[in-house]
Tab-separated table of N, CA and C in Angstrom:
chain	number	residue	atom	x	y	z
N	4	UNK	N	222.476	70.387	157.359
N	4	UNK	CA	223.022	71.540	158.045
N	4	UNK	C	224.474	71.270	158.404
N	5	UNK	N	225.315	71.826	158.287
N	5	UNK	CA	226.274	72.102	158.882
N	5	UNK	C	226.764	71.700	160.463
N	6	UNK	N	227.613	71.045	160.767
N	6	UNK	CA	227.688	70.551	162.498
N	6	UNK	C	227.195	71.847	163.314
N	7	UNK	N	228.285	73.179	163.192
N	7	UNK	CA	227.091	74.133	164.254
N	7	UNK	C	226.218	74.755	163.600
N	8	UNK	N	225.258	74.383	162.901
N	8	UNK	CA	224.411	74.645	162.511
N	8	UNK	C	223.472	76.098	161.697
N	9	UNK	N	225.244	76.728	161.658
N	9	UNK	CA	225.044	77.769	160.700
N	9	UNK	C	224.448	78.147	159.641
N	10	UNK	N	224.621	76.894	158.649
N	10	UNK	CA	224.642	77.127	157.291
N	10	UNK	C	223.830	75.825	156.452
N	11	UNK	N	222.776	75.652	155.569
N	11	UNK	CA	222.690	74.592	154.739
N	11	UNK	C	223.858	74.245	153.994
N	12	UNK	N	223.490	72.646	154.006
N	12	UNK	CA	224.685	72.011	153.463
N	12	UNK	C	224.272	71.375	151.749
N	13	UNK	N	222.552	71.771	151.609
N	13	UNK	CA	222.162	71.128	150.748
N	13	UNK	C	221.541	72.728	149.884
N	14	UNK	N	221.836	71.923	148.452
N	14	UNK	CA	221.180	74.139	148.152
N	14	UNK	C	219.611	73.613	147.691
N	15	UNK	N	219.273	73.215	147.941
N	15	UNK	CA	217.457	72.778	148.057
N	15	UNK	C	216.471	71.669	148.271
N	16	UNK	N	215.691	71.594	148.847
N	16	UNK	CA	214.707	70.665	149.637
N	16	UNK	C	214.198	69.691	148.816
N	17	UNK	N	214.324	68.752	149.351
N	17	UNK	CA	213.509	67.677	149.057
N	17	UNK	C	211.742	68.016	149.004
N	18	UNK	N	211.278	67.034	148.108
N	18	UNK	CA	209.627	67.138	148.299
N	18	UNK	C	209.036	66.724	149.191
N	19	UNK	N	209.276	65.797	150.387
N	19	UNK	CA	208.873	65.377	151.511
N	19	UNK	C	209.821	66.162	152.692
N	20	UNK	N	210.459	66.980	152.626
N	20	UNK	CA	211.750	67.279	153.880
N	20	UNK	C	210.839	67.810	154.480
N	21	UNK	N	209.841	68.752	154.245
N	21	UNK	CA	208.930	69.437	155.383
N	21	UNK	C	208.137	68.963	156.292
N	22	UNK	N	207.461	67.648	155.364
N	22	UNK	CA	206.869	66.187	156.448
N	22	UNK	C	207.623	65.965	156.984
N	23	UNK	N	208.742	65.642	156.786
N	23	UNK	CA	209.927	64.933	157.257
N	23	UNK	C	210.548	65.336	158.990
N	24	UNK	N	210.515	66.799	158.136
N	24	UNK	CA	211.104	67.743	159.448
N	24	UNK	C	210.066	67.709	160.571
N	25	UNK	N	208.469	67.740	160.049
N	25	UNK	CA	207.176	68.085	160.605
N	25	UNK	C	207.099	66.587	161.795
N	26	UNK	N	207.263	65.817	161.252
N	26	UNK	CA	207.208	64.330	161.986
N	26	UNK	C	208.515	64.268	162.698
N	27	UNK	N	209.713	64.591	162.270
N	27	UNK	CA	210.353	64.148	163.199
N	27	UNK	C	210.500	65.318	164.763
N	28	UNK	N	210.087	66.577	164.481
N	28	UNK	CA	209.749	67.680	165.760
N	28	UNK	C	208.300	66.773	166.386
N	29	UNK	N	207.376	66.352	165.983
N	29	UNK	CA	206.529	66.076	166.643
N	29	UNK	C	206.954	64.810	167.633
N	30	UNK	N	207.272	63.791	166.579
N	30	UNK	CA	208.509	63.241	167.885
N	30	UNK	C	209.341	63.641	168.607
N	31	UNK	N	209.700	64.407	168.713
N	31	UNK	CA	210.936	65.095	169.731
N	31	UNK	C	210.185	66.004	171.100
N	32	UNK	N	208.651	66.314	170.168
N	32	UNK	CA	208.194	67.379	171.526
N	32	UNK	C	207.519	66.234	172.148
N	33	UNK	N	206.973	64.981	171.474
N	33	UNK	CA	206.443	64.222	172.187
N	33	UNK	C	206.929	63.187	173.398
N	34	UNK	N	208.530	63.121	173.160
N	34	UNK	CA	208.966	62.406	174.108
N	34	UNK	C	209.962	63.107	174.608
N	35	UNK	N	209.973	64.339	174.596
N	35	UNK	CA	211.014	65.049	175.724
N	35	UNK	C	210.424	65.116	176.977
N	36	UNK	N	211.200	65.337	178.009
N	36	UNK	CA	210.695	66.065	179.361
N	36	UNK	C	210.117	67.432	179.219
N	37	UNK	N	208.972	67.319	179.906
N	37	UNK	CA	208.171	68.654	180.501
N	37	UNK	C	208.889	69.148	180.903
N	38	UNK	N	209.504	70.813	180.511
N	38	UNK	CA	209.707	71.874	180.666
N	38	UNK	C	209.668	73.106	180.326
N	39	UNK	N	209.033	73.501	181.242
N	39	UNK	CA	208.040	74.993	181.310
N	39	UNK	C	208.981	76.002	180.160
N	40	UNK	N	210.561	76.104	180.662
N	40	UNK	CA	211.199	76.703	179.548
N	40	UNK	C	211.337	76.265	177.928
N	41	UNK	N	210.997	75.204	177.382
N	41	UNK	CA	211.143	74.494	175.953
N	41	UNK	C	209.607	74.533	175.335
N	42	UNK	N	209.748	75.188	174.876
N	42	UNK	CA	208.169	76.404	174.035
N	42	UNK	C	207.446	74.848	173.128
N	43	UNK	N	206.359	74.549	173.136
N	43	UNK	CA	205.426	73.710	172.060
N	43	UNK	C	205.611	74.796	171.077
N	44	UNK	N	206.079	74.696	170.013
N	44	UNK	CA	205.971	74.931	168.679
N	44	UNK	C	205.539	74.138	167.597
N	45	UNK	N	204.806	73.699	167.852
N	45	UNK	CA	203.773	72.647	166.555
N	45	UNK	C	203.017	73.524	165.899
N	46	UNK	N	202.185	74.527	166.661
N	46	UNK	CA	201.422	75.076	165.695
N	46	UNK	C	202.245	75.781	164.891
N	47	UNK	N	203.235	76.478	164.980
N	47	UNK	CA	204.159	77.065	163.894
N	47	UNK	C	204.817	76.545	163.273
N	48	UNK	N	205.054	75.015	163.869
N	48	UNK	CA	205.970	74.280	162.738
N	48	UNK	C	205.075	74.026	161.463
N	49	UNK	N	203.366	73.522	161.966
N	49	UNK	CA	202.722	73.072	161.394
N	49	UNK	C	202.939	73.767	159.313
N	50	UNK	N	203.163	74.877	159.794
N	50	UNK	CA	203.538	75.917	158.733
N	50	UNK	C	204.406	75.771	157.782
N	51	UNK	N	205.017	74.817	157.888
N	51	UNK	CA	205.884	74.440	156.966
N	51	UNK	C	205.168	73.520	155.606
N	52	UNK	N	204.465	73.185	156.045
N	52	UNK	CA	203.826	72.414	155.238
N	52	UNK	C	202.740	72.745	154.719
N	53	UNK	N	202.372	74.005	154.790
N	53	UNK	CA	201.474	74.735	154.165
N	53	UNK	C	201.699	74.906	152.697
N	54	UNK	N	200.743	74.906	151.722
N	54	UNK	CA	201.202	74.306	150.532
N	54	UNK	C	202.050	73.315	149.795
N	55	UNK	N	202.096	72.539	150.325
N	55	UNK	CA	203.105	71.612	149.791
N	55	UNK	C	202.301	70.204	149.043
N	56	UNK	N	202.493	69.743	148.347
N	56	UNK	CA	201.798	69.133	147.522
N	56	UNK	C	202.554	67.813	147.707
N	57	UNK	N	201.934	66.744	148.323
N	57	UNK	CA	202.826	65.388	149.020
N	57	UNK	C	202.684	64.095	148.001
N	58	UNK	N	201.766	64.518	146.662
N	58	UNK	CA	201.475	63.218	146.490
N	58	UNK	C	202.827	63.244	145.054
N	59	UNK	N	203.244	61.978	145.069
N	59	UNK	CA	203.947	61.504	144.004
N	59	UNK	C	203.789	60.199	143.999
N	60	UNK	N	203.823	59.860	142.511
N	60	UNK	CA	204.258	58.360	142.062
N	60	UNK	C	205.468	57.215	142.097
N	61	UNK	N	206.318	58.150	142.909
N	61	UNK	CA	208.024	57.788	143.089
N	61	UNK	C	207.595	56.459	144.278
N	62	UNK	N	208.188	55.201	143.810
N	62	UNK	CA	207.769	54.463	145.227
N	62	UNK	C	208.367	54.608	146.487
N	63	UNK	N	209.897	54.575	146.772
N	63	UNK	CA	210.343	55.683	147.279
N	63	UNK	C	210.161	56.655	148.417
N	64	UNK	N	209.169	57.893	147.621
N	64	UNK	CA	208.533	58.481	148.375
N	64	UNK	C	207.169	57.999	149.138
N	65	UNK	N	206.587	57.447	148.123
N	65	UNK	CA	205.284	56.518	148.764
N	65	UNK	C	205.364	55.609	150.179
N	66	UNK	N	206.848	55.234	149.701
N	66	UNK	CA	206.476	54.795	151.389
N	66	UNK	C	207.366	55.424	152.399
N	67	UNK	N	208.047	56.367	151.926
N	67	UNK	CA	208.221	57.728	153.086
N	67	UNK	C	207.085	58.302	153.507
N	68	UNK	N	205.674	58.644	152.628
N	68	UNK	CA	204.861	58.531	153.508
N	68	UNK	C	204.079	58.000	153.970
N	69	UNK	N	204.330	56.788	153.906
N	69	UNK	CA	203.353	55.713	154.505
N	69	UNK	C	204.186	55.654	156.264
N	70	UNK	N	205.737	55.600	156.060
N	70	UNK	CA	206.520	55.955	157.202
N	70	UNK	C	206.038	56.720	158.455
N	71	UNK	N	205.348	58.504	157.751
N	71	UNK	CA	205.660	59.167	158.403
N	71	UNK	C	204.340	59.192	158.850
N	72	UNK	N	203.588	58.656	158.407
N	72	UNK	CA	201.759	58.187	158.583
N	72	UNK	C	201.629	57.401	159.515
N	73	UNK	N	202.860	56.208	159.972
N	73	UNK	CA	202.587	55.804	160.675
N	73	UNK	C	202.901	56.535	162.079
N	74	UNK	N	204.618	57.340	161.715
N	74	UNK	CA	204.528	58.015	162.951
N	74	UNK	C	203.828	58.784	163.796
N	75	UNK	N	203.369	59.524	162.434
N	75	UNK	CA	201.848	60.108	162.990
N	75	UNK	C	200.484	60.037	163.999
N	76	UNK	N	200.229	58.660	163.195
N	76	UNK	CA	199.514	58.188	163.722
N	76	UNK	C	199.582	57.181	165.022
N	77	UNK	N	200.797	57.124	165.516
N	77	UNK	CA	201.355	56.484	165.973
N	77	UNK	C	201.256	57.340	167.532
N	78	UNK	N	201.707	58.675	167.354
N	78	UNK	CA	201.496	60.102	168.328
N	78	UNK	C	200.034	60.459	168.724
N	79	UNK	N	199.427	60.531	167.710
N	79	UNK	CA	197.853	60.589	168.022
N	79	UNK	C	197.507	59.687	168.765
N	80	UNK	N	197.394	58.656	168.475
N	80	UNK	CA	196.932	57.674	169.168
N	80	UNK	C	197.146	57.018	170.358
N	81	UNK	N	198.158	58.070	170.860
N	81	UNK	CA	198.629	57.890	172.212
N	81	UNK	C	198.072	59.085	173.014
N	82	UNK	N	197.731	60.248	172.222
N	82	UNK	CA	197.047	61.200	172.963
N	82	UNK	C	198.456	62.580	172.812
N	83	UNK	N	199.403	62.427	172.348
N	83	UNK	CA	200.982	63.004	172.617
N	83	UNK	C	200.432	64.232	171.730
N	84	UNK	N	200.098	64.015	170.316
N	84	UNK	CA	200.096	65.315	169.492
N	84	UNK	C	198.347	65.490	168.814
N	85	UNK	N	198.011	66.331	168.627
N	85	UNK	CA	196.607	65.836	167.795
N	85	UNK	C	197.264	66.997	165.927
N	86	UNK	N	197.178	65.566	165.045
N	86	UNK	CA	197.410	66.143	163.917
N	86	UNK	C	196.843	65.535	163.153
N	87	UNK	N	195.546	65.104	163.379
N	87	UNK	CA	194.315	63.995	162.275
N	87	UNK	C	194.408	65.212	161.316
N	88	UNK	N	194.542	65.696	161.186
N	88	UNK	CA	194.600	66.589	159.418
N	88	UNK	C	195.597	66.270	158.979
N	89	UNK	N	196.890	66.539	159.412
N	89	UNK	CA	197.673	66.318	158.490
N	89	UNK	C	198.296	64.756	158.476
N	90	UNK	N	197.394	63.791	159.445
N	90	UNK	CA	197.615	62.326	159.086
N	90	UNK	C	196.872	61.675	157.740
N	91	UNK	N	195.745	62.774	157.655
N	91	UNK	CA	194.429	61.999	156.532
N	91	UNK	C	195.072	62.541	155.111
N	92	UNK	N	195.931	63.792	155.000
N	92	UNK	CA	196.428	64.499	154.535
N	92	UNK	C	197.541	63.566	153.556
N	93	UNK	N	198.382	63.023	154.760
N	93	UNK	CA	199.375	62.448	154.105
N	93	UNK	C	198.885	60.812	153.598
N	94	UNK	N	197.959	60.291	154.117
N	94	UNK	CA	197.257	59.164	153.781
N	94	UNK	C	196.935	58.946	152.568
N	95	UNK	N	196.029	60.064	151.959
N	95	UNK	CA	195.366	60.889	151.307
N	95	UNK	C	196.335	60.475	149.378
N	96	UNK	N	197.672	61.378	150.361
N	96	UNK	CA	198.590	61.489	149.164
N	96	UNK	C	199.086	60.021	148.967
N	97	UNK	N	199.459	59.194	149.927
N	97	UNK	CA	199.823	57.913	149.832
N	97	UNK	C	199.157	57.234	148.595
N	98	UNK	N	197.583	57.286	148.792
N	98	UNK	CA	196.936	56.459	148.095
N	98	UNK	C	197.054	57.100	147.114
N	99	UNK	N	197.077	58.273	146.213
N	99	UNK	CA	196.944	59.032	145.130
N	99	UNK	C	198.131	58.569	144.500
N	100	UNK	N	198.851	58.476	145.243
N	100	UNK	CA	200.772	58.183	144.615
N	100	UNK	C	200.435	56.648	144.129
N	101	UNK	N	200.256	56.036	144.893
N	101	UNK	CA	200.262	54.229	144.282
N	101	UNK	C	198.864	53.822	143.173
N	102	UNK	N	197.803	54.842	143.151
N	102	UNK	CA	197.267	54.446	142.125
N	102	UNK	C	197.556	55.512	140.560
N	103	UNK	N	198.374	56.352	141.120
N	103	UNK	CA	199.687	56.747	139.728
N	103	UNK	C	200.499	55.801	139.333
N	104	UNK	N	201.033	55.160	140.183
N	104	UNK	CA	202.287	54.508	139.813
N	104	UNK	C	201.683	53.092	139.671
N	105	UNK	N	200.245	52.983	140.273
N	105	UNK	CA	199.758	51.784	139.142
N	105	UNK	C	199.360	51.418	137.787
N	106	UNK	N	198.803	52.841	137.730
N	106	UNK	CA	198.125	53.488	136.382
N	106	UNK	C	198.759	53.127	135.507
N	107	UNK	N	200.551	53.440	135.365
N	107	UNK	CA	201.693	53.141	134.513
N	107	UNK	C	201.887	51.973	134.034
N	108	UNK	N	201.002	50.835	134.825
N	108	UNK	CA	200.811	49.354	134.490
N	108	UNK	C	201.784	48.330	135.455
N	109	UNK	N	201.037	47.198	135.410
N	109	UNK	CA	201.807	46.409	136.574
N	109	UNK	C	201.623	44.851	135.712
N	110	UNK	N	203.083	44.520	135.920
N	110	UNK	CA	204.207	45.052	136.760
N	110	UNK	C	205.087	45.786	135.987
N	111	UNK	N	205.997	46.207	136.261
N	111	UNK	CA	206.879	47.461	135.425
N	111	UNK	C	207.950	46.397	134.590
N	112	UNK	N	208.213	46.785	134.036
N	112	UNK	CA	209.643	46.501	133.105
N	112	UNK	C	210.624	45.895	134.065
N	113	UNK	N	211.140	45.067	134.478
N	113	UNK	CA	212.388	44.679	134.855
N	113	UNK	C	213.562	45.996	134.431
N	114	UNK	N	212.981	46.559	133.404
N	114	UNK	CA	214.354	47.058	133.123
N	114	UNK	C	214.100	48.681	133.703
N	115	UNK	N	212.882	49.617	134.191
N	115	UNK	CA	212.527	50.374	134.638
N	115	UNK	C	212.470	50.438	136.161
N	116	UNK	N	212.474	49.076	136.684
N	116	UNK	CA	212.779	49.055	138.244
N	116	UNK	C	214.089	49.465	138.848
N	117	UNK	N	213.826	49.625	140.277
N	117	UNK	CA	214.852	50.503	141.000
N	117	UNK	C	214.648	49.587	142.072
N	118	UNK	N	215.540	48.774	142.416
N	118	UNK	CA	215.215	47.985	143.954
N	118	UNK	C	215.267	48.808	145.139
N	119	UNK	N	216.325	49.790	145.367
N	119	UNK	CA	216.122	51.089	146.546
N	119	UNK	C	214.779	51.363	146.918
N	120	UNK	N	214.035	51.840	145.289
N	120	UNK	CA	212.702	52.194	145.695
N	120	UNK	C	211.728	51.703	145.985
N	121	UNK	N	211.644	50.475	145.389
N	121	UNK	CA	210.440	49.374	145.742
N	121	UNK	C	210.720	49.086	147.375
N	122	UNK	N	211.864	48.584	147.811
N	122	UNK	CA	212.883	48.596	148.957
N	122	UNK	C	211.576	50.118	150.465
N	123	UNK	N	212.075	51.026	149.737
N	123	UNK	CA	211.589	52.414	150.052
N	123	UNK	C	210.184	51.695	150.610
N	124	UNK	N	208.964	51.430	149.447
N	124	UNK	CA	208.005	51.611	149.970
N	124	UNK	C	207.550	50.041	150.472
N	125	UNK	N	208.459	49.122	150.310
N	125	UNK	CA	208.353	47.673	151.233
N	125	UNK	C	208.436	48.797	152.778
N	126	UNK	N	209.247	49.053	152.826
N	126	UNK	CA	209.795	49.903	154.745
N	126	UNK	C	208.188	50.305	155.182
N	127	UNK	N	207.785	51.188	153.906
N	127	UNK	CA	206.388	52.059	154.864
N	127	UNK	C	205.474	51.274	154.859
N	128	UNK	N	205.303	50.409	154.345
N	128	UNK	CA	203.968	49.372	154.556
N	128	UNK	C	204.412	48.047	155.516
């Protein structure tokens, strides 16, 4: 977005930005101060992520959501948000993604690796 927040700065979304966005509001409502004026909007955010299809073989992404699985779960388990659906959800896709990108055979080519991405899903695990 743009500094005042007018305008996208990007002309289209990432495949995880809606988790992305989804986890990082759930953190934000979870550790702000109680106030009666600043509306819970989870159930409408929840909406963003309605249809969205999370699983990929990108490692990368795999452990962006292993990341955001933990944040997740991380909120639940404190009692802050209840979103066991869309934690099992993204779990779900985690595992679907790494036994794609095992499928492809292991270990990969030296010459097909990406250290960023392996990098990526070292972070979420």
């Amino acid at each position: 977005m743009s500094i005042d927040l007018s305008r996208p700065l990007v002309a289209s979304m990432g495949l995880h930005d809606p988790l992305d966005g989804f986890t990082v509001y759930c953190e934000l409502q979870a550790y702000s101060p109680d106030n009666p004026l600043w509306p819970n909007l989870l159930e409408e955010i929840k909406d963003i992520l309605l249809g969205v299809d999370l699983v990929t073989g990108d490692l990368l992404s795999i452990g962006s959501l292993l990341w955001d699985a933990y944040i997740l779960a991380k909120l639940t388990s404190q009692g802050l948000i209840d979103c066991t659906d869309i934690l099992l959800d993204v779990l779900d896709a985690a595992l679907v993604g790494m036994e794609l990108y095992l499928a492809d055979g292991w270990p990969p080519l030296s010459s097909s690796r990406f250290a960023f991405r392996e990098l990526g899903l070292s972070i979420g695990l």
